[in-house]
Coordinates of C-alpha atoms in Angstrom, one line a residue:
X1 CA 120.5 106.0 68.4
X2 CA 119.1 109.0 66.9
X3 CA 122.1 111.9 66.6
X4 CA 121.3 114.1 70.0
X5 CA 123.3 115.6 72.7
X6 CA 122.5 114.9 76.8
X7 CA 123.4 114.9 80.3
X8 CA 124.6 112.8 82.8
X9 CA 122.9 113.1 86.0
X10 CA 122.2 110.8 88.5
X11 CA 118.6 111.1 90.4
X12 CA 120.0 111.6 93.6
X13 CA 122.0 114.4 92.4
X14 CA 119.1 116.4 91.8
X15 CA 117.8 119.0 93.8
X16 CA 115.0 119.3 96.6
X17 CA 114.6 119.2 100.1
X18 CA 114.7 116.2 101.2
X19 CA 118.2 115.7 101.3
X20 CA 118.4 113.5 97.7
X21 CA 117.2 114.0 94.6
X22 CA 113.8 112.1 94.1
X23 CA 110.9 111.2 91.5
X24 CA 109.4 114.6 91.9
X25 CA 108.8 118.4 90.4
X26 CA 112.9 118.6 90.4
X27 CA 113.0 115.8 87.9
X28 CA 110.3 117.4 85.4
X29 CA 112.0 120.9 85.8
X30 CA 115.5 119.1 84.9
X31 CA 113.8 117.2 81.9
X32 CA 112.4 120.5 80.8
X33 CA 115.3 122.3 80.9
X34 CA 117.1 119.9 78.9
X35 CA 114.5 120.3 75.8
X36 CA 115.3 123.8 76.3
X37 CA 118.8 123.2 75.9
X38 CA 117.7 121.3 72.7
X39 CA 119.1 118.0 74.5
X40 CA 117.7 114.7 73.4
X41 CA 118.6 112.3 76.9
X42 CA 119.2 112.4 80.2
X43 CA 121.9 109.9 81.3
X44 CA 121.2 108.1 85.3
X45 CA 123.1 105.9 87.3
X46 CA 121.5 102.6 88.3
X47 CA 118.3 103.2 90.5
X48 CA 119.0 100.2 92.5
X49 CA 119.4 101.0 96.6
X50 CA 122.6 101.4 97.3
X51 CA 125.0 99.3 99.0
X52 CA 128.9 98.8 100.3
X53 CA 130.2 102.4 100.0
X54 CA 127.1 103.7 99.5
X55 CA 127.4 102.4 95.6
X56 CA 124.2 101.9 93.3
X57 CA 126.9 99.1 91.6
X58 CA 126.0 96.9 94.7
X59 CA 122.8 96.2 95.6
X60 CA 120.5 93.6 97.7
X61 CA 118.7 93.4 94.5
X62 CA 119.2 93.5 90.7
X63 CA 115.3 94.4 89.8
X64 CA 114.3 96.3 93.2
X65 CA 114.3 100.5 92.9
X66 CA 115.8 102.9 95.4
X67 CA 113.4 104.0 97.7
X68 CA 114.6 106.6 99.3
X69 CA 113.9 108.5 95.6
X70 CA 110.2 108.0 96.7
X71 CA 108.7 111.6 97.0
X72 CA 107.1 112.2 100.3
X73 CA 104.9 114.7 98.7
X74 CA 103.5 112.2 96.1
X75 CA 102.5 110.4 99.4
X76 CA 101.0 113.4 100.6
X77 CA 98.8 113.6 97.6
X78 CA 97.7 109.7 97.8
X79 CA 96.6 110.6 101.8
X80 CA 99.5 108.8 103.4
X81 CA 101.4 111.5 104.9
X82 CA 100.3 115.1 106.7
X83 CA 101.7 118.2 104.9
X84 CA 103.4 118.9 108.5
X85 CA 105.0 115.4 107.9
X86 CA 106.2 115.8 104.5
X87 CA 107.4 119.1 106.3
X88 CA 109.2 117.4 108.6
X89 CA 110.8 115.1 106.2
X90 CA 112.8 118.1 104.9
X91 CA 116.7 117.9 105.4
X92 CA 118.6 120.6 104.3
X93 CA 121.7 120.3 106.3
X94 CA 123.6 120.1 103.4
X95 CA 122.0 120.4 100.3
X96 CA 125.0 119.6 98.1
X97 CA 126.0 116.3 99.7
X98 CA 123.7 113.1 100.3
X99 CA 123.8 112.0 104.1
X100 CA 122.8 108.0 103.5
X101 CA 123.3 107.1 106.7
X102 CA 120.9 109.9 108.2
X103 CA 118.2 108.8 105.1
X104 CA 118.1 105.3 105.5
X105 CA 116.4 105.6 109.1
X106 CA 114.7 108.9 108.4
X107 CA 113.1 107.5 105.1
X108 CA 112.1 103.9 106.2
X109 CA 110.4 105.3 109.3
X110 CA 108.5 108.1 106.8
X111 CA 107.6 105.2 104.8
X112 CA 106.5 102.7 107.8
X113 CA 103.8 105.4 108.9
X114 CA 102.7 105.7 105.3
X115 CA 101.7 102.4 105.3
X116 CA 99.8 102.6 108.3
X117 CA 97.2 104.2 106.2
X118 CA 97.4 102.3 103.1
X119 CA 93.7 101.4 101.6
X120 CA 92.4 98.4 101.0
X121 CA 92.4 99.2 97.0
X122 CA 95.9 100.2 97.5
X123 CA 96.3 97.2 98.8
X124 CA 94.8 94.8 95.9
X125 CA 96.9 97.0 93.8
X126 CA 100.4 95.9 95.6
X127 CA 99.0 92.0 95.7
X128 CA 98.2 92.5 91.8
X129 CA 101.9 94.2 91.9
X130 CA 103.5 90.7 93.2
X131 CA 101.4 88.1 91.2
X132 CA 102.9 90.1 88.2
X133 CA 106.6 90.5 89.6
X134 CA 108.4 87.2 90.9
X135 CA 111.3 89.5 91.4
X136 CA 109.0 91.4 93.8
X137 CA 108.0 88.5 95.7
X138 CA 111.2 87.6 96.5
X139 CA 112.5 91.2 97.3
X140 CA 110.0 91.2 99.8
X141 CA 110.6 88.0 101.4
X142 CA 114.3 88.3 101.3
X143 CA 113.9 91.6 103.3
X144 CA 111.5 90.6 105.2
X145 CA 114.1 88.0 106.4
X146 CA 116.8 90.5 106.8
X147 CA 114.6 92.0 108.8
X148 CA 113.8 89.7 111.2
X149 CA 117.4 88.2 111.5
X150 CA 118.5 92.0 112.2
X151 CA 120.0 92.3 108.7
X152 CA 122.7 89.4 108.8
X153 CA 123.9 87.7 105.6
X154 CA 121.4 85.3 104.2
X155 CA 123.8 82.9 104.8
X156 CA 124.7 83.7 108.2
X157 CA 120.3 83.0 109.3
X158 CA 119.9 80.9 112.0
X159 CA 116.7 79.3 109.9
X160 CA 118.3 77.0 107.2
X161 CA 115.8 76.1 105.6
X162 CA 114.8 79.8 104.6
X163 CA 118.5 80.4 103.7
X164 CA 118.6 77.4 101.6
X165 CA 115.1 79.0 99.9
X166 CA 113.6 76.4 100.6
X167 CA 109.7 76.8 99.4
X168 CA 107.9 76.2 102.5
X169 CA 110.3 78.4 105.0
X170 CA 109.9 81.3 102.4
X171 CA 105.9 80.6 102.0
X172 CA 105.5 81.8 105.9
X173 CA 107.5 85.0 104.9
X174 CA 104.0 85.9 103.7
X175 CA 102.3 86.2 107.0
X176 CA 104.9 88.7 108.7
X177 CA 103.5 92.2 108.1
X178 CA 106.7 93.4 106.9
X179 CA 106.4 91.1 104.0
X180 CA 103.6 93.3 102.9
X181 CA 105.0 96.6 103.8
X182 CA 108.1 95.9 101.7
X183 CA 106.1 94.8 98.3
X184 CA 104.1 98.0 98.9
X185 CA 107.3 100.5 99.1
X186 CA 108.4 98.5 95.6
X187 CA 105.2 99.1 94.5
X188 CA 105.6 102.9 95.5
X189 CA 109.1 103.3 93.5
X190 CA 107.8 101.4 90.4
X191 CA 104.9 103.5 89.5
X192 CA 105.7 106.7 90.8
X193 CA 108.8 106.7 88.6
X194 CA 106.0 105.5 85.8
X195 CA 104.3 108.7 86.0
X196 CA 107.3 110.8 86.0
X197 CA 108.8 108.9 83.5
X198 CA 105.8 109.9 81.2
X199 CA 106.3 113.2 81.8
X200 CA 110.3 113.5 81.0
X201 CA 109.2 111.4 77.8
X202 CA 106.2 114.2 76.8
X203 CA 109.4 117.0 77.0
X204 CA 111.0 115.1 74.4
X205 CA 113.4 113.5 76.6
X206 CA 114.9 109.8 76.1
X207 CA 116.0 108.3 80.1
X208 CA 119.0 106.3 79.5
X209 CA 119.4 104.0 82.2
X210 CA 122.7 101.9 83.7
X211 CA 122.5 98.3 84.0
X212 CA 125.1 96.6 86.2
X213 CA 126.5 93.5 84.9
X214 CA 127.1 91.2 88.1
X215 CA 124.7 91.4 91.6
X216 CA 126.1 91.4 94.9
X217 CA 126.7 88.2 96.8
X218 CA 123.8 88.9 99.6
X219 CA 121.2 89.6 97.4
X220 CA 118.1 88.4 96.6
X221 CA 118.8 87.2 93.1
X222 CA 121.8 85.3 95.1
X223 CA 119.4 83.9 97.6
X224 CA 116.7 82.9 94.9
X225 CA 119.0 81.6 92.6
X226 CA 122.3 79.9 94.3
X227 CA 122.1 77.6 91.4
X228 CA 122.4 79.6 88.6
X229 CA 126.0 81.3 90.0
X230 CA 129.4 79.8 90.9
X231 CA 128.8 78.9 94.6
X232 CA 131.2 77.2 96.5
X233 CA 130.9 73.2 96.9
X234 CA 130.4 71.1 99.8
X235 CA 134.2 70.2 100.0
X236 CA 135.1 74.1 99.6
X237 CA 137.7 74.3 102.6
X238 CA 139.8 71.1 101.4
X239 CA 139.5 72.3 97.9
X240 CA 141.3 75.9 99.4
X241 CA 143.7 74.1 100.4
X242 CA 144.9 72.2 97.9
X243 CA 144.6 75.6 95.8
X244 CA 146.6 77.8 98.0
X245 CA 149.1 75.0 97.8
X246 CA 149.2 75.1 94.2
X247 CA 149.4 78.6 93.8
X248 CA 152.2 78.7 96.3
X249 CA 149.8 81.1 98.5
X250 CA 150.3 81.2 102.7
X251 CA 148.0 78.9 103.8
X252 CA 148.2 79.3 107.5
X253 CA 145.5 82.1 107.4
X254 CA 142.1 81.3 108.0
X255 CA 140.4 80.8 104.9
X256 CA 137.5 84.0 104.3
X257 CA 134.4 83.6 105.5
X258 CA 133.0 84.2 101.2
X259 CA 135.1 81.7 100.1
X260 CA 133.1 79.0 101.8
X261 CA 129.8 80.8 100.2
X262 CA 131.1 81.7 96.9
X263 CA 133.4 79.9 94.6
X264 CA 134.5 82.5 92.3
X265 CA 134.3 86.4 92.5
X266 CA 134.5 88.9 89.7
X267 CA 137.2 91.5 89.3
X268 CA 139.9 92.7 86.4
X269 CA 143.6 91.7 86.3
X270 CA 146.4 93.8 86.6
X271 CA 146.8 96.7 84.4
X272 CA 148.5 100.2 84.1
X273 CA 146.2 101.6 86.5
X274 CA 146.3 98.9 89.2
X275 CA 149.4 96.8 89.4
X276 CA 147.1 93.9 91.2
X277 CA 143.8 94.3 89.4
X278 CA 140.6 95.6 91.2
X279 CA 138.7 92.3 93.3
X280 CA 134.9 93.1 93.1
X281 CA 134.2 90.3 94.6
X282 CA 130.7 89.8 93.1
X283 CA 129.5 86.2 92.4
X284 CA 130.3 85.0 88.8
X285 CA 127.3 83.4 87.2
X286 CA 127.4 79.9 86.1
X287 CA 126.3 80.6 82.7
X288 CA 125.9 77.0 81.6
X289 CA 123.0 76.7 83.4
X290 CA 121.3 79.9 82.1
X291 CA 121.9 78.8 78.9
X292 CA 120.0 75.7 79.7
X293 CA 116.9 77.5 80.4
X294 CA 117.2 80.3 77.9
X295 CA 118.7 82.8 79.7
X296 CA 115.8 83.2 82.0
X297 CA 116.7 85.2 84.6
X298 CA 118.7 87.7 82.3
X299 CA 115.4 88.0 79.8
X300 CA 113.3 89.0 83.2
X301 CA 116.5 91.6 84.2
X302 CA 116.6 93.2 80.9
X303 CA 112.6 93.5 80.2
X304 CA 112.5 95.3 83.9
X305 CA 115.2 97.7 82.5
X306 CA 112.9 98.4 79.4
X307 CA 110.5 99.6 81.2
X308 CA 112.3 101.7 83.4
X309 CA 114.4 103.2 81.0
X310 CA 114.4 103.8 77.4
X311 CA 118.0 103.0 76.9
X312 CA 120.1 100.6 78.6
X313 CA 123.6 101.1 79.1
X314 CA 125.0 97.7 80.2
X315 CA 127.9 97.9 82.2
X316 CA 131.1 96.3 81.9
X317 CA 129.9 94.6 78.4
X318 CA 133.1 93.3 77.9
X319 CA 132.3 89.8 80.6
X320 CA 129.8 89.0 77.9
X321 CA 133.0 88.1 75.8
X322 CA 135.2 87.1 78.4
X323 CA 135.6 87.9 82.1
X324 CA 138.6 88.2 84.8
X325 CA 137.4 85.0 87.1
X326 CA 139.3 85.0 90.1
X327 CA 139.4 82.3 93.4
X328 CA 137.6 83.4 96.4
X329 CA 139.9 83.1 98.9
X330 CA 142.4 85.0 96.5
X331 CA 143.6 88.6 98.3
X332 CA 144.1 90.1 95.1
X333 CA 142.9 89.8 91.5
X334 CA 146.3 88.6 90.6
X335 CA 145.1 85.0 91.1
X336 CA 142.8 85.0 88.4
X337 CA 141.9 83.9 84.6
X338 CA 140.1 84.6 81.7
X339 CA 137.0 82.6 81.4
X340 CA 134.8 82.8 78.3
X341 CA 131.3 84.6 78.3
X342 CA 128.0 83.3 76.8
X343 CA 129.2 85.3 73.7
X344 CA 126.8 85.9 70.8
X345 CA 124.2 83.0 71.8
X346 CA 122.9 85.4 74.5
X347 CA 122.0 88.0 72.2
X348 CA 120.4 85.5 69.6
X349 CA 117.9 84.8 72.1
X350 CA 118.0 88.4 73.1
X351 CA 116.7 88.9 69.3
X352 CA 114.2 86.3 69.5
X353 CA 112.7 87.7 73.1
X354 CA 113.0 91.7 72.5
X355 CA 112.6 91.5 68.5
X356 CA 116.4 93.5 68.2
X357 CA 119.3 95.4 70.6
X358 CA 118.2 98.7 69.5
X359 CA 118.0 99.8 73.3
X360 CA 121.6 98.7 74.7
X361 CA 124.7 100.4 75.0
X362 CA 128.2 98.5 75.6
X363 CA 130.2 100.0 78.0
X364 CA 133.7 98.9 76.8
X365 CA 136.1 100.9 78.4
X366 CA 139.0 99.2 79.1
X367 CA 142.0 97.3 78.0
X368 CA 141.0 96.0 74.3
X369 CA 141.7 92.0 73.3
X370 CA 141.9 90.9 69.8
X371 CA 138.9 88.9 70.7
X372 CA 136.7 91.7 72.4
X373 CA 137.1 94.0 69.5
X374 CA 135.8 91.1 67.1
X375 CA 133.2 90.1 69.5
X376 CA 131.8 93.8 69.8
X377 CA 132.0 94.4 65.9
X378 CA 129.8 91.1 65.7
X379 CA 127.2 92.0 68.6
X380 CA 126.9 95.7 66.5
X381 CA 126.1 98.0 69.6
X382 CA 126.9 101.5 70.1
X383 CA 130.1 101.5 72.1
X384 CA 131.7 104.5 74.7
X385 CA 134.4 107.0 73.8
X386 CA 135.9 108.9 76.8
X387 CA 138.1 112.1 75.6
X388 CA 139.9 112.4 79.0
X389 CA 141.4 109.4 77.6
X390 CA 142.4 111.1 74.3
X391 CA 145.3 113.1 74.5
X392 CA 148.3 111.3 74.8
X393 CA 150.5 113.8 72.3
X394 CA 152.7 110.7 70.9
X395 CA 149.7 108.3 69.5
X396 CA 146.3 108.6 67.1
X397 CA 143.9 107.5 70.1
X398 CA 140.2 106.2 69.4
X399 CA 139.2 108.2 71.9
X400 CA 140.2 111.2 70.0
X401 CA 136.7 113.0 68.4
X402 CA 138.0 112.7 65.0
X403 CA 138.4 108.9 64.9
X404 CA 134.6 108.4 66.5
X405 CA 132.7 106.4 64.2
X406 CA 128.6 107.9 64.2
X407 CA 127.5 104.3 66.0
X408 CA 128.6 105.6 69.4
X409 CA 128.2 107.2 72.6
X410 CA 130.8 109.6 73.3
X411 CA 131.6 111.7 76.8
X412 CA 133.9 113.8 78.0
X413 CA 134.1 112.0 80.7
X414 CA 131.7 109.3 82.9
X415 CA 130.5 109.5 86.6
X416 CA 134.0 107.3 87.4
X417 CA 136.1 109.9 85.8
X418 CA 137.4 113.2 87.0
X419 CA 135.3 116.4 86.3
X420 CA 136.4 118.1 83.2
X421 CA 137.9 121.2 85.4
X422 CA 139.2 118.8 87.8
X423 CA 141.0 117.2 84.7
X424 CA 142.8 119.8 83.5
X425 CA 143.8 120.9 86.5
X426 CA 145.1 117.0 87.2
X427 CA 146.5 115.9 84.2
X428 CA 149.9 115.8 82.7
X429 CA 150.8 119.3 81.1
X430 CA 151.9 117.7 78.2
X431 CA 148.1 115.9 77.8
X432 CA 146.5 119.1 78.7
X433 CA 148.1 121.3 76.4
X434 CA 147.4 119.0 73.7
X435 CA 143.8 118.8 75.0
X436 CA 143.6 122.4 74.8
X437 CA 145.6 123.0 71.3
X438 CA 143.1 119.9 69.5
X439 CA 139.9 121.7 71.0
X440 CA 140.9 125.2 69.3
X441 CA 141.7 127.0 72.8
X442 CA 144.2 129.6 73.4
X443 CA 144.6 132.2 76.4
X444 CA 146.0 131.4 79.5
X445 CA 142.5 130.9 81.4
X446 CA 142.3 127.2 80.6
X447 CA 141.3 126.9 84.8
X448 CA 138.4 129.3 85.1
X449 CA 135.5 127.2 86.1
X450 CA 132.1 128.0 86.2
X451 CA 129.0 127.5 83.1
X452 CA 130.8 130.1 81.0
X453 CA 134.2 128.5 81.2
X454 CA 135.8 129.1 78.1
X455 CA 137.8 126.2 78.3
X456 CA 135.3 123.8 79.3
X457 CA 133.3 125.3 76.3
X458 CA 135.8 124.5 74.0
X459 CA 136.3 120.8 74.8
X460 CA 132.2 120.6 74.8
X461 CA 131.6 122.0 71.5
X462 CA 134.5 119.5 69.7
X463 CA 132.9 116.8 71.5
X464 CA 129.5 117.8 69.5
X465 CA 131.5 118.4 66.5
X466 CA 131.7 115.1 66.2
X467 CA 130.2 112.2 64.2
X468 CA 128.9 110.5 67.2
X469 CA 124.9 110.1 67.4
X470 CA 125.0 110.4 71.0
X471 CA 127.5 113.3 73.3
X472 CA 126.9 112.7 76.7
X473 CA 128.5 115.2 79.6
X474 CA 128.0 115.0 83.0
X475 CA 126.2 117.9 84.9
X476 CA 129.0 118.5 86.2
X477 CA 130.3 119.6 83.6
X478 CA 128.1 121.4 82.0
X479 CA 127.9 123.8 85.1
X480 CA 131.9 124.0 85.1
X481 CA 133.0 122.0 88.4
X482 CA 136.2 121.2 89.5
X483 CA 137.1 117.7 91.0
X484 CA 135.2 118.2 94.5
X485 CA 132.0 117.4 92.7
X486 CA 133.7 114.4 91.3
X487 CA 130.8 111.5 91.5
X488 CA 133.2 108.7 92.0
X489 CA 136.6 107.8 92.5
X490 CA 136.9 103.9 91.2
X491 CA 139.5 102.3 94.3
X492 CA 138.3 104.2 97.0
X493 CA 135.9 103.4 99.8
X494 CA 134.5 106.8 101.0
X495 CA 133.2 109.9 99.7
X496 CA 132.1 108.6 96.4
X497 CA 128.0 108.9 95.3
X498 CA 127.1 111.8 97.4
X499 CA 127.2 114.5 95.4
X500 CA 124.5 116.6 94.6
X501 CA 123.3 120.3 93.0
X502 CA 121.5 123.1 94.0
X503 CA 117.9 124.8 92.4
X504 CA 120.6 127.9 91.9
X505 CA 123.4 125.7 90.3
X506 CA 121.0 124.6 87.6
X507 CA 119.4 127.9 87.3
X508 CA 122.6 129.2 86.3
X509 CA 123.4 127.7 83.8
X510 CA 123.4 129.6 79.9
X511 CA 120.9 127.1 78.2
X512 CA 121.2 129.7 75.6
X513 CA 124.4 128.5 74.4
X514 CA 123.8 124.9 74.4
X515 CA 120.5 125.2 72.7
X516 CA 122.4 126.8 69.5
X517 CA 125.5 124.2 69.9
X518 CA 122.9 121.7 69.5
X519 CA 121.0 123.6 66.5
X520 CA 124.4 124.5 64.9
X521 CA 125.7 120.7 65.3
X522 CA 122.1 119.6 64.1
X523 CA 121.8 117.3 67.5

């Protein structure tokens, strides 16, 4: 990556008023303010619709786009909506916090009337849209199912045949008008983001984008695909218990209804932070058999991200390596163990498909192995450095600026971390002081918030001091917000992904100063 500062902001974070950010004027005035800022990239989150805790980490689809970031005045403009209905789209009950469960009925309706009037060339353009897109095709069938099983489980349909994808069952998907009306909202979301896309990249802005690494168990690529994941075999509920027994587990409980769908979930063991691992729960693929065919599936995944985003961040690299495989009756990620990844062979054929890895990022924050440090030396990408994570007093962390090698992103700190503000009001006086002492600052002020936070300003500017091509800090920030603008607290269940900013918040912000930090840092 080319040596350039940027900002971490997810879309629907921005402003606008329609109650989330969305693919609209907002974004262009953002992308424009960054170049005058002298920024290089704009850092989202994954624009996949969100799911379980409102999280863009767990989606009904790996390839499908959010559409509630669909602007209703683009639709206006195509003859699909009134002005007084784009009007009456507006939601400003809040317009720093996202109200998901208000959108998802407000927006779907919106776009259900909008599709009422679609044209018949509109429509040869969405049909062109699926012969192009087998991801697309089965987005729209699998919610066209969801649909009309009132939005059960795939494999909780009364139909078994369509649950078991079977070609004929999903073949008369086709003739339900919902089938239709679904391609055309993903059809909506693809090129409207296209368009302003092209317009960030004309302000000399770079969009790097956030690639999950697993999909969520009821999914499409799931439902598609059982074969090409770790489901759980015919004999599942004997094989439990036999397991349990082993493992010297209880096994008078009744075994979980995902253990008899899945046979192994994702998660991370035990660590510092979490004395019985996190359980994701996500499926874990069964990577001999995408091997077999070339990595298929993952080729498809990655040349969507391309042209979505210029950069691809690829998140929780490290289960290329290795990854934390645990049982899916397990309770906790305790009862789990370390499987080996697809290793360098998937990025061989990576090579051969895409020509090089120029475009990825490896998010590889963590608890370093022998074996992951060698494996990420070998695979060459840019890796993350965090400095929240840097100032123990008593040790020479990597995440310290001074030890960042120039083949790197570095943040202060990611949508899963505290804000910096919120940080130093948090952390342990012993870390903050040393925080405050490595990044030249002295006064008393260290919790004065706001854009011209002196202590916040003094963190940034030895963050682009550095030798790393790429600083990265979230909005947050860069406008000087304490932890109530926090995007996400990793553990928790509620509250996280609803943040957003106001027109004024951004307004106020002294691009002045960051244009000469990245003039005097040559970023």
């Amino acid at each position: 990556m080319k040596r350039g500062g940027g900002v971490l902001m997810h879309i629907a974070s921005l402003p606008g008023p329609f109650g989330i950010g969305v693919f609209g004027e907002e974004a262009v005035a953002f992308s424009k303010q960054l170049k005058e800022q002298g920024m290089k990239y704009w850092q989202v989150l994954p624009f996949s619709y969100p799911g379980m805790g409102d999280s863009p980490y767990q989606s009904f689809s790996a390839f499908a786009g959010n559409w509630l970031f669909i602007d209703p005045r683009s639709l206006m403009k195509k003859g699909l909506l009134t002005a007084s209905e784009v009007v009456g789209a507006e939601y400003n009950v809040n317009k720093w916090r996202i109200d998901y469960d208000y959108l998802r009925g407000a927006r779907d309706q919106l776009l259900r009337l909008a599709y009422t009037r679609v044209t018949k060339e509109m429509l040869k353009d969405v049909e062109k849209f699926l012969e192009e897109n087998k991801w697309a095709d089965d987005v729209a069938s699998y919610q066209t199912a969801k649909d009309k099983f009132y939005q059960q489980a795939w494999w909780q349909w009364p139909d078994k045949d369509l649950a078991d994808y079977k070609a004929d069952a999903v073949a008369k998907l086709k003739d339900d008008p919902n089938y239709m009306y679904h391609a055309f909202v993903q059809y909506l979301f693809m090129t409207e983001w296209a368009d302003i896309k092209r317009q960030i990249n004309e302000n000399g802005i770079q969009i790097i984008g956030d690639m999950p690494i697993y999909v969520s168990a009821d999914s499409a690529d799931v439902w598609a695909a059982k074969d090409m994941f770790k489901m759980a075999p015919k004999d599942a509920e004997k094989k439990i218990h036999a397991a349990r027994k082993k493992a010297g587990e209880d096994d008078s409980e009744p075994i979980p209804e995902m253990a008899l769908i899945l046979d192994k979930v994702a998660g991370v063991p035990p660590d510092y932070f979490c004395e019985d691992g996190q359980l994701w729960g996500n499926p874990i693929y069964d990577w001999k058999k995408h091997k077999a065919d070339g990595y298929k599936w993952w080729m498809s995944r990655i040349a969507e991200n391309y042209k979505i985003y210029d950069v691809v961040r690829i998140d929780h690299f490290r289960a290329f390596s290795s990854y934390w495989e645990v049982p899916a009756w397990a309770k906790t990620a305790r009862t789990g163990e370390w499987v080996e990844g697809p290793g360098l062979d998937f990025f061989e054929v990576m090579d051969k498909t895409f020509g090089d890895r120029s475009r990825l990022i490896a998010e590889d924050l963590g608890e370093k192995t022998p074996d992951l440090e060698e494996f990420l030396q070998k695979v060459g990408l840019p890796c993350m450095k965090v400095m929240e994570f840097a100032f123990n007093p008593w040790e020479d962390s990597g995440y310290l600026p001074h030890n960042y090698e120039k083949n790197c992103v570095a943040y202060t700190g990611t949508h899963d971390n505290n804000t910096l503000l919120g940080w130093l009001w948090e952390a342990n006086p012993d870390e903050r002081a040393e925080c405050l002492k490595y990044c030249g600052f002295e006064g008393d002020n260290w919790g004065d918030g706001g854009t011209y936070s002196a202590s916040c300003r003094a963190i940034i500017k030895t963050l682009w001091m550095s030798a790393a091509n790429c600083t990265i800090i979230p909005i947050q920030d860069m406008l000087g917000y304490g932890g109530d603008t926090r995007m996400n607290t990793p553990g928790t269940i509620s509250g996280n992904w609803v943040v957003r900013f106001s027109k004024e918040d951004l307004d106020g912000i002294d691009n002045k100063w960051y244009t000469e930090l990245n003039r005097l840092y040559r970023r």
